[in-house]
Amino acid sequence: MSTPKPTLHRDRRRSREIFDRATKLLVGGVNSPVRAFRSVGGEPLIIERGEGSYIYDADGNQLLDYVCSWGAILLGHANPAITAAIAEQAKRGTSFGVTTELEIELAALITRAIPFIEKIRFVSSGTEATMSAVRLARGVTKRDFILKFEGGYHGHADSFLSQAGSGLATLGIAECPGVPQALAELTLNAPYNDLNAVERMFTQHKNKIAAVIVEPIAANMGVVLPAPNFLSGLRDITKKNGALLIIDEVITGFRLHNGAAQQILGVEADLTTLGKIIGGGLPVAAYGGRAELMDNVAPLGPVYQAGTLAGNPLAMSAGIAALKQLTAPGLYDRVNQNAERLVTGLRKAIAETRVPAQVNASHSLGTIFFTDQPVRDYAGAKRSDTQRYASFFREMLDRGIFLAPSQFEAAFVSAAHTAEDIDRTVAAAVECLKLIGADA
Ligand SMILES: *Cc1c(COP(=O)(O)O)cnc(C)c1O
């Protein structure tokens, strides 16, 4: 199969000119660090529009998109039903700061799909969701410590910025200046998939740990799957020690099926955080759990958390339009089959080209790591040859395929990706792996 001619870098004058202006006004030219392409080199993209599985830069170059707004876009760009819902709502007003029926409708869609979330609070970003869930856990347990995992990412609240994944992994920031030492000391880090380390920390900090927070499938150090007993082990240990289990499903919620990853993985958290997909591409996130627990949040309880734009009607209408589509028969089967086709194709390409690499994947999220060792935790992810990832990324981009501009992120397949898109990606990957294999 012949790979289409490179569509990018043919002409990037307009993008370059816009990015030049961006660097004068925005820090690093961006509003979120990984957009700056620091670890992969090349020039950051300036996107003008998207449609289905494709995005188009300011020079009209077409890119097949596997970033999908970092997982928020499950139904493809400019999904007609979502677009229509937003336009309809915009005509009625964009924000009132008072409850609308839309909030109840989105809450009902979520709690119907994830029944152990009995009550929910909407916020505007995943960061707010995890930060608030931790505050609630500390409030009800009257304990101060939290335990997270190395390479896990739970947004940028102060408590989460040690040994974190995503942009912090990409930029090599292990500890973030600006986080008070006294607060940083309350965050414990264990290696992902290491229950013994978790047990040890609960022994060391007896009756002091409020909560364990975990990604059910780690997706911010690249994709790392939970070992078979890992999540159930965390459930047992937290229960035994009177701590809460917070499962951060900001990426995985509604990504694997119409519900939480927990239902597939056979575990149930005390508190669940959601984001990304539930907003249909607009800023929506949430935290929720059993009613008796959530009722500790203000106004019913003393744990304070608020938001001017929380439950924003425009954002709610987008979320509703997105979630309503997720019950379509065969939708997830198709997404997951296409993802499987991509993973199989990549693994075959790796075997044929003999480039030392691994594909970690589950459902429609996956990562290629350039190492000959299996990747089961952050230490393993960091053994990947990030220079090779950068070369692979750039070669793929030259062929019109946009992967995450960092080794420590997931690639996402959307419902808009077709089998042809996937086959084209695999064909391009074969070429790129041959090239970078020859480099080494
Ligand atoms: C993206 C992400 C967050 C943070 O969400 P924002 O909306 O970027 O603040 C939190 N947790 C996980 C698992 C994420 O992937």
PDB file of C-alpha atoms in Angstrom, residues 218-330:
ATOM      1  CA  ALA A 218      -2.567   4.771  33.662  1.00  0.00           C
ATOM      2  CA  ALA A 219      -2.551   6.983  30.594  1.00  0.00           C
ATOM      3  CA  ASN A 220      -0.306   9.890  31.545  1.00  0.00           C
ATOM      4  CA  MET A 221       3.063   8.105  31.578  1.00  0.00           C
ATOM      5  CA  GLY A 222       2.056   6.641  28.276  1.00  0.00           C
ATOM      6  CA  VAL A 223      -0.442   3.824  28.685  1.00  0.00           C
ATOM      7  CA  VAL A 224       0.355   1.371  31.483  1.00  0.00           C
ATOM      8  CA  LEU A 225      -2.130  -1.355  32.323  1.00  0.00           C
ATOM      9  CA  PRO A 226      -3.050  -2.283  35.886  1.00  0.00           C
ATOM     10  CA  ALA A 227      -1.724  -5.706  36.935  1.00  0.00           C
ATOM     11  CA  PRO A 228      -4.562  -8.218  37.526  1.00  0.00           C
ATOM     12  CA  ASN A 229      -4.808  -7.737  41.312  1.00  0.00           C
ATOM     13  CA  PHE A 230      -3.677  -4.144  41.550  1.00  0.00           C
ATOM     14  CA  LEU A 231      -6.994  -2.286  41.700  1.00  0.00           C
ATOM     15  CA  SER A 232      -8.771  -4.892  43.844  1.00  0.00           C
ATOM     16  CA  GLY A 233      -5.717  -4.828  46.126  1.00  0.00           C
ATOM     17  CA  LEU A 234      -6.040  -1.045  46.484  1.00  0.00           C
ATOM     18  CA  ARG A 235      -9.733  -1.513  47.247  1.00  0.00           C
ATOM     19  CA  ASP A 236      -8.897  -3.995  50.049  1.00  0.00           C
ATOM     20  CA  ILE A 237      -6.040  -1.967  51.535  1.00  0.00           C
ATOM     21  CA  THR A 238      -8.003   1.300  51.619  1.00  0.00           C
ATOM     22  CA  LYS A 239     -11.063  -0.387  53.136  1.00  0.00           C
ATOM     23  CA  LYS A 240      -8.967  -2.131  55.792  1.00  0.00           C
ATOM     24  CA  ASN A 241      -7.286   1.164  56.729  1.00  0.00           C
ATOM     25  CA  GLY A 242     -10.310   3.447  56.738  1.00  0.00           C
ATOM     26  CA  ALA A 243      -9.054   5.419  53.734  1.00  0.00           C
ATOM     27  CA  LEU A 244     -11.045   6.300  50.622  1.00  0.00           C
ATOM     28  CA  LEU A 245     -10.267   5.047  47.139  1.00  0.00           C
ATOM     29  CA  ILE A 246     -10.495   7.749  44.485  1.00  0.00           C
ATOM     30  CA  ILE A 247     -10.434   6.401  40.952  1.00  0.00           C
ATOM     31  CA  ASP A 248      -9.507   9.119  38.500  1.00  0.00           C
ATOM     32  CA  GLU A 249     -11.430   8.388  35.325  1.00  0.00           C
ATOM     33  CA  VAL A 250     -10.895  11.760  33.684  1.00  0.00           C
ATOM     34  CA  ILE A 251      -9.439   9.911  30.679  1.00  0.00           C
ATOM     35  CA  THR A 252     -10.971   6.445  31.045  1.00  0.00           C
ATOM     36  CA  GLY A 253     -14.566   7.475  31.868  1.00  0.00           C
ATOM     37  CA  PHE A 254     -16.757   6.694  28.800  1.00  0.00           C
ATOM     38  CA  ARG A 255     -13.591   5.830  26.855  1.00  0.00           C
ATOM     39  CA  LEU A 256     -13.780   2.007  27.090  1.00  0.00           C
ATOM     40  CA  HIS A 257     -17.563   1.649  27.022  1.00  0.00           C
ATOM     41  CA  ASN A 258     -20.651   3.656  28.000  1.00  0.00           C
ATOM     42  CA  GLY A 259     -19.584   3.912  31.628  1.00  0.00           C
ATOM     43  CA  ALA A 260     -16.510   3.786  33.825  1.00  0.00           C
ATOM     44  CA  ALA A 261     -13.420   1.616  33.376  1.00  0.00           C
ATOM     45  CA  GLN A 262     -14.150   0.369  36.893  1.00  0.00           C
ATOM     46  CA  GLN A 263     -17.112  -1.674  35.657  1.00  0.00           C
ATOM     47  CA  ILE A 264     -14.860  -3.500  33.201  1.00  0.00           C
ATOM     48  CA  LEU A 265     -11.983  -3.871  35.648  1.00  0.00           C
ATOM     49  CA  GLY A 266     -14.183  -5.110  38.504  1.00  0.00           C
ATOM     50  CA  VAL A 267     -13.544  -2.451  41.131  1.00  0.00           C
ATOM     51  CA  GLU A 268     -15.669   0.261  42.715  1.00  0.00           C
ATOM     52  CA  ALA A 269     -14.221   3.472  44.103  1.00  0.00           C
ATOM     53  CA  ASP A 270     -15.593   5.597  46.909  1.00  0.00           C
ATOM     54  CA  LEU A 271     -15.148   8.658  44.719  1.00  0.00           C
ATOM     55  CA  THR A 272     -14.835   8.809  40.948  1.00  0.00           C
ATOM     56  CA  THR A 273     -13.564  11.744  38.937  1.00  0.00           C
ATOM     57  CA  LEU A 274     -14.612  12.350  35.349  1.00  0.00           C
ATOM     58  CA  GLY A 275     -13.736  14.909  32.689  1.00  0.00           C
ATOM     59  CA  LYS A 276     -12.673  15.021  29.055  1.00  0.00           C
ATOM     60  CA  ILE A 277     -15.329  12.917  27.199  1.00  0.00           C
ATOM     61  CA  ILE A 278     -18.261  13.983  29.420  1.00  0.00           C
ATOM     62  CA  GLY A 279     -18.002  17.553  28.118  1.00  0.00           C
ATOM     63  CA  GLY A 280     -18.201  16.639  24.432  1.00  0.00           C
ATOM     64  CA  GLY A 281     -15.229  18.956  23.820  1.00  0.00           C
ATOM     65  CA  LEU A 282     -16.326  21.714  26.193  1.00  0.00           C
ATOM     66  CA  PRO A 283     -14.928  22.276  29.708  1.00  0.00           C
ATOM     67  CA  VAL A 284     -16.831  19.853  31.926  1.00  0.00           C
ATOM     68  CA  ALA A 285     -15.557  17.586  34.684  1.00  0.00           C
ATOM     69  CA  ALA A 286     -17.154  16.055  37.742  1.00  0.00           C
ATOM     70  CA  TYR A 287     -16.645  14.125  40.927  1.00  0.00           C
ATOM     71  CA  GLY A 288     -19.170  11.803  42.463  1.00  0.00           C
ATOM     72  CA  GLY A 289     -19.880   8.778  44.593  1.00  0.00           C
ATOM     73  CA  ARG A 290     -22.277   7.458  47.200  1.00  0.00           C
ATOM     74  CA  ALA A 291     -24.842   9.994  48.368  1.00  0.00           C
ATOM     75  CA  GLU A 292     -23.877   9.782  52.055  1.00  0.00           C
ATOM     76  CA  LEU A 293     -20.316  10.673  51.100  1.00  0.00           C
ATOM     77  CA  MET A 294     -21.135  13.421  48.590  1.00  0.00           C
ATOM     78  CA  ASP A 295     -23.564  15.007  51.071  1.00  0.00           C
ATOM     79  CA  ASN A 296     -20.522  16.261  52.986  1.00  0.00           C
ATOM     80  CA  VAL A 297     -19.995  18.827  50.203  1.00  0.00           C
ATOM     81  CA  ALA A 298     -21.447  22.336  50.651  1.00  0.00           C
ATOM     82  CA  PRO A 299     -24.288  23.329  50.837  1.00  0.00           C
ATOM     83  CA  LEU A 300     -25.288  20.060  52.587  1.00  0.00           C
ATOM     84  CA  GLY A 301     -21.961  19.623  54.345  1.00  0.00           C
ATOM     85  CA  PRO A 302     -18.980  21.698  55.414  1.00  0.00           C
ATOM     86  CA  VAL A 303     -16.508  20.712  52.652  1.00  0.00           C
ATOM     87  CA  TYR A 304     -16.543  23.813  50.505  1.00  0.00           C
ATOM     88  CA  GLN A 305     -16.292  23.774  46.722  1.00  0.00           C
ATOM     89  CA  ALA A 306     -17.880  26.146  44.217  1.00  0.00           C
ATOM     90  CA  GLY A 307     -17.675  27.487  40.646  1.00  0.00           C
ATOM     91  CA  THR A 308     -19.072  30.465  38.754  1.00  0.00           C
ATOM     92  CA  LEU A 309     -19.237  28.514  35.508  1.00  0.00           C
ATOM     93  CA  ALA A 310     -19.782  25.055  37.040  1.00  0.00           C
ATOM     94  CA  GLY A 311     -22.591  23.240  35.240  1.00  0.00           C
ATOM     95  CA  ASN A 312     -22.417  25.860  32.503  1.00  0.00           C
ATOM     96  CA  PRO A 313     -25.416  25.409  30.177  1.00  0.00           C
ATOM     97  CA  LEU A 314     -23.401  25.538  26.955  1.00  0.00           C
ATOM     98  CA  ALA A 315     -20.997  22.926  28.288  1.00  0.00           C
ATOM     99  CA  MET A 316     -23.823  20.780  29.700  1.00  0.00           C
ATOM    100  CA  SER A 317     -25.630  20.796  26.351  1.00  0.00           C
ATOM    101  CA  ALA A 318     -22.455  19.558  24.639  1.00  0.00           C
ATOM    102  CA  GLY A 319     -21.980  16.835  27.245  1.00  0.00           C
ATOM    103  CA  ILE A 320     -25.584  15.677  26.921  1.00  0.00           C
ATOM    104  CA  ALA A 321     -25.344  15.573  23.126  1.00  0.00           C
ATOM    105  CA  ALA A 322     -22.148  13.531  23.417  1.00  0.00           C
ATOM    106  CA  LEU A 323     -23.322  11.027  26.038  1.00  0.00           C
ATOM    107  CA  LYS A 324     -26.661  10.470  24.288  1.00  0.00           C
ATOM    108  CA  GLN A 325     -24.761   9.140  21.288  1.00  0.00           C
ATOM    109  CA  LEU A 326     -22.773   6.627  23.321  1.00  0.00           C
ATOM    110  CA  THR A 327     -25.639   4.145  23.611  1.00  0.00           C
ATOM    111  CA  ALA A 328     -25.724   3.700  19.817  1.00  0.00           C
ATOM    112  CA  PRO A 329     -25.447  -0.040  19.145  1.00  0.00           C
ATOM    113  CA  GLY A 330     -21.974  -1.078  18.035  1.00  0.00           C
TER     114      GLY A 330
END
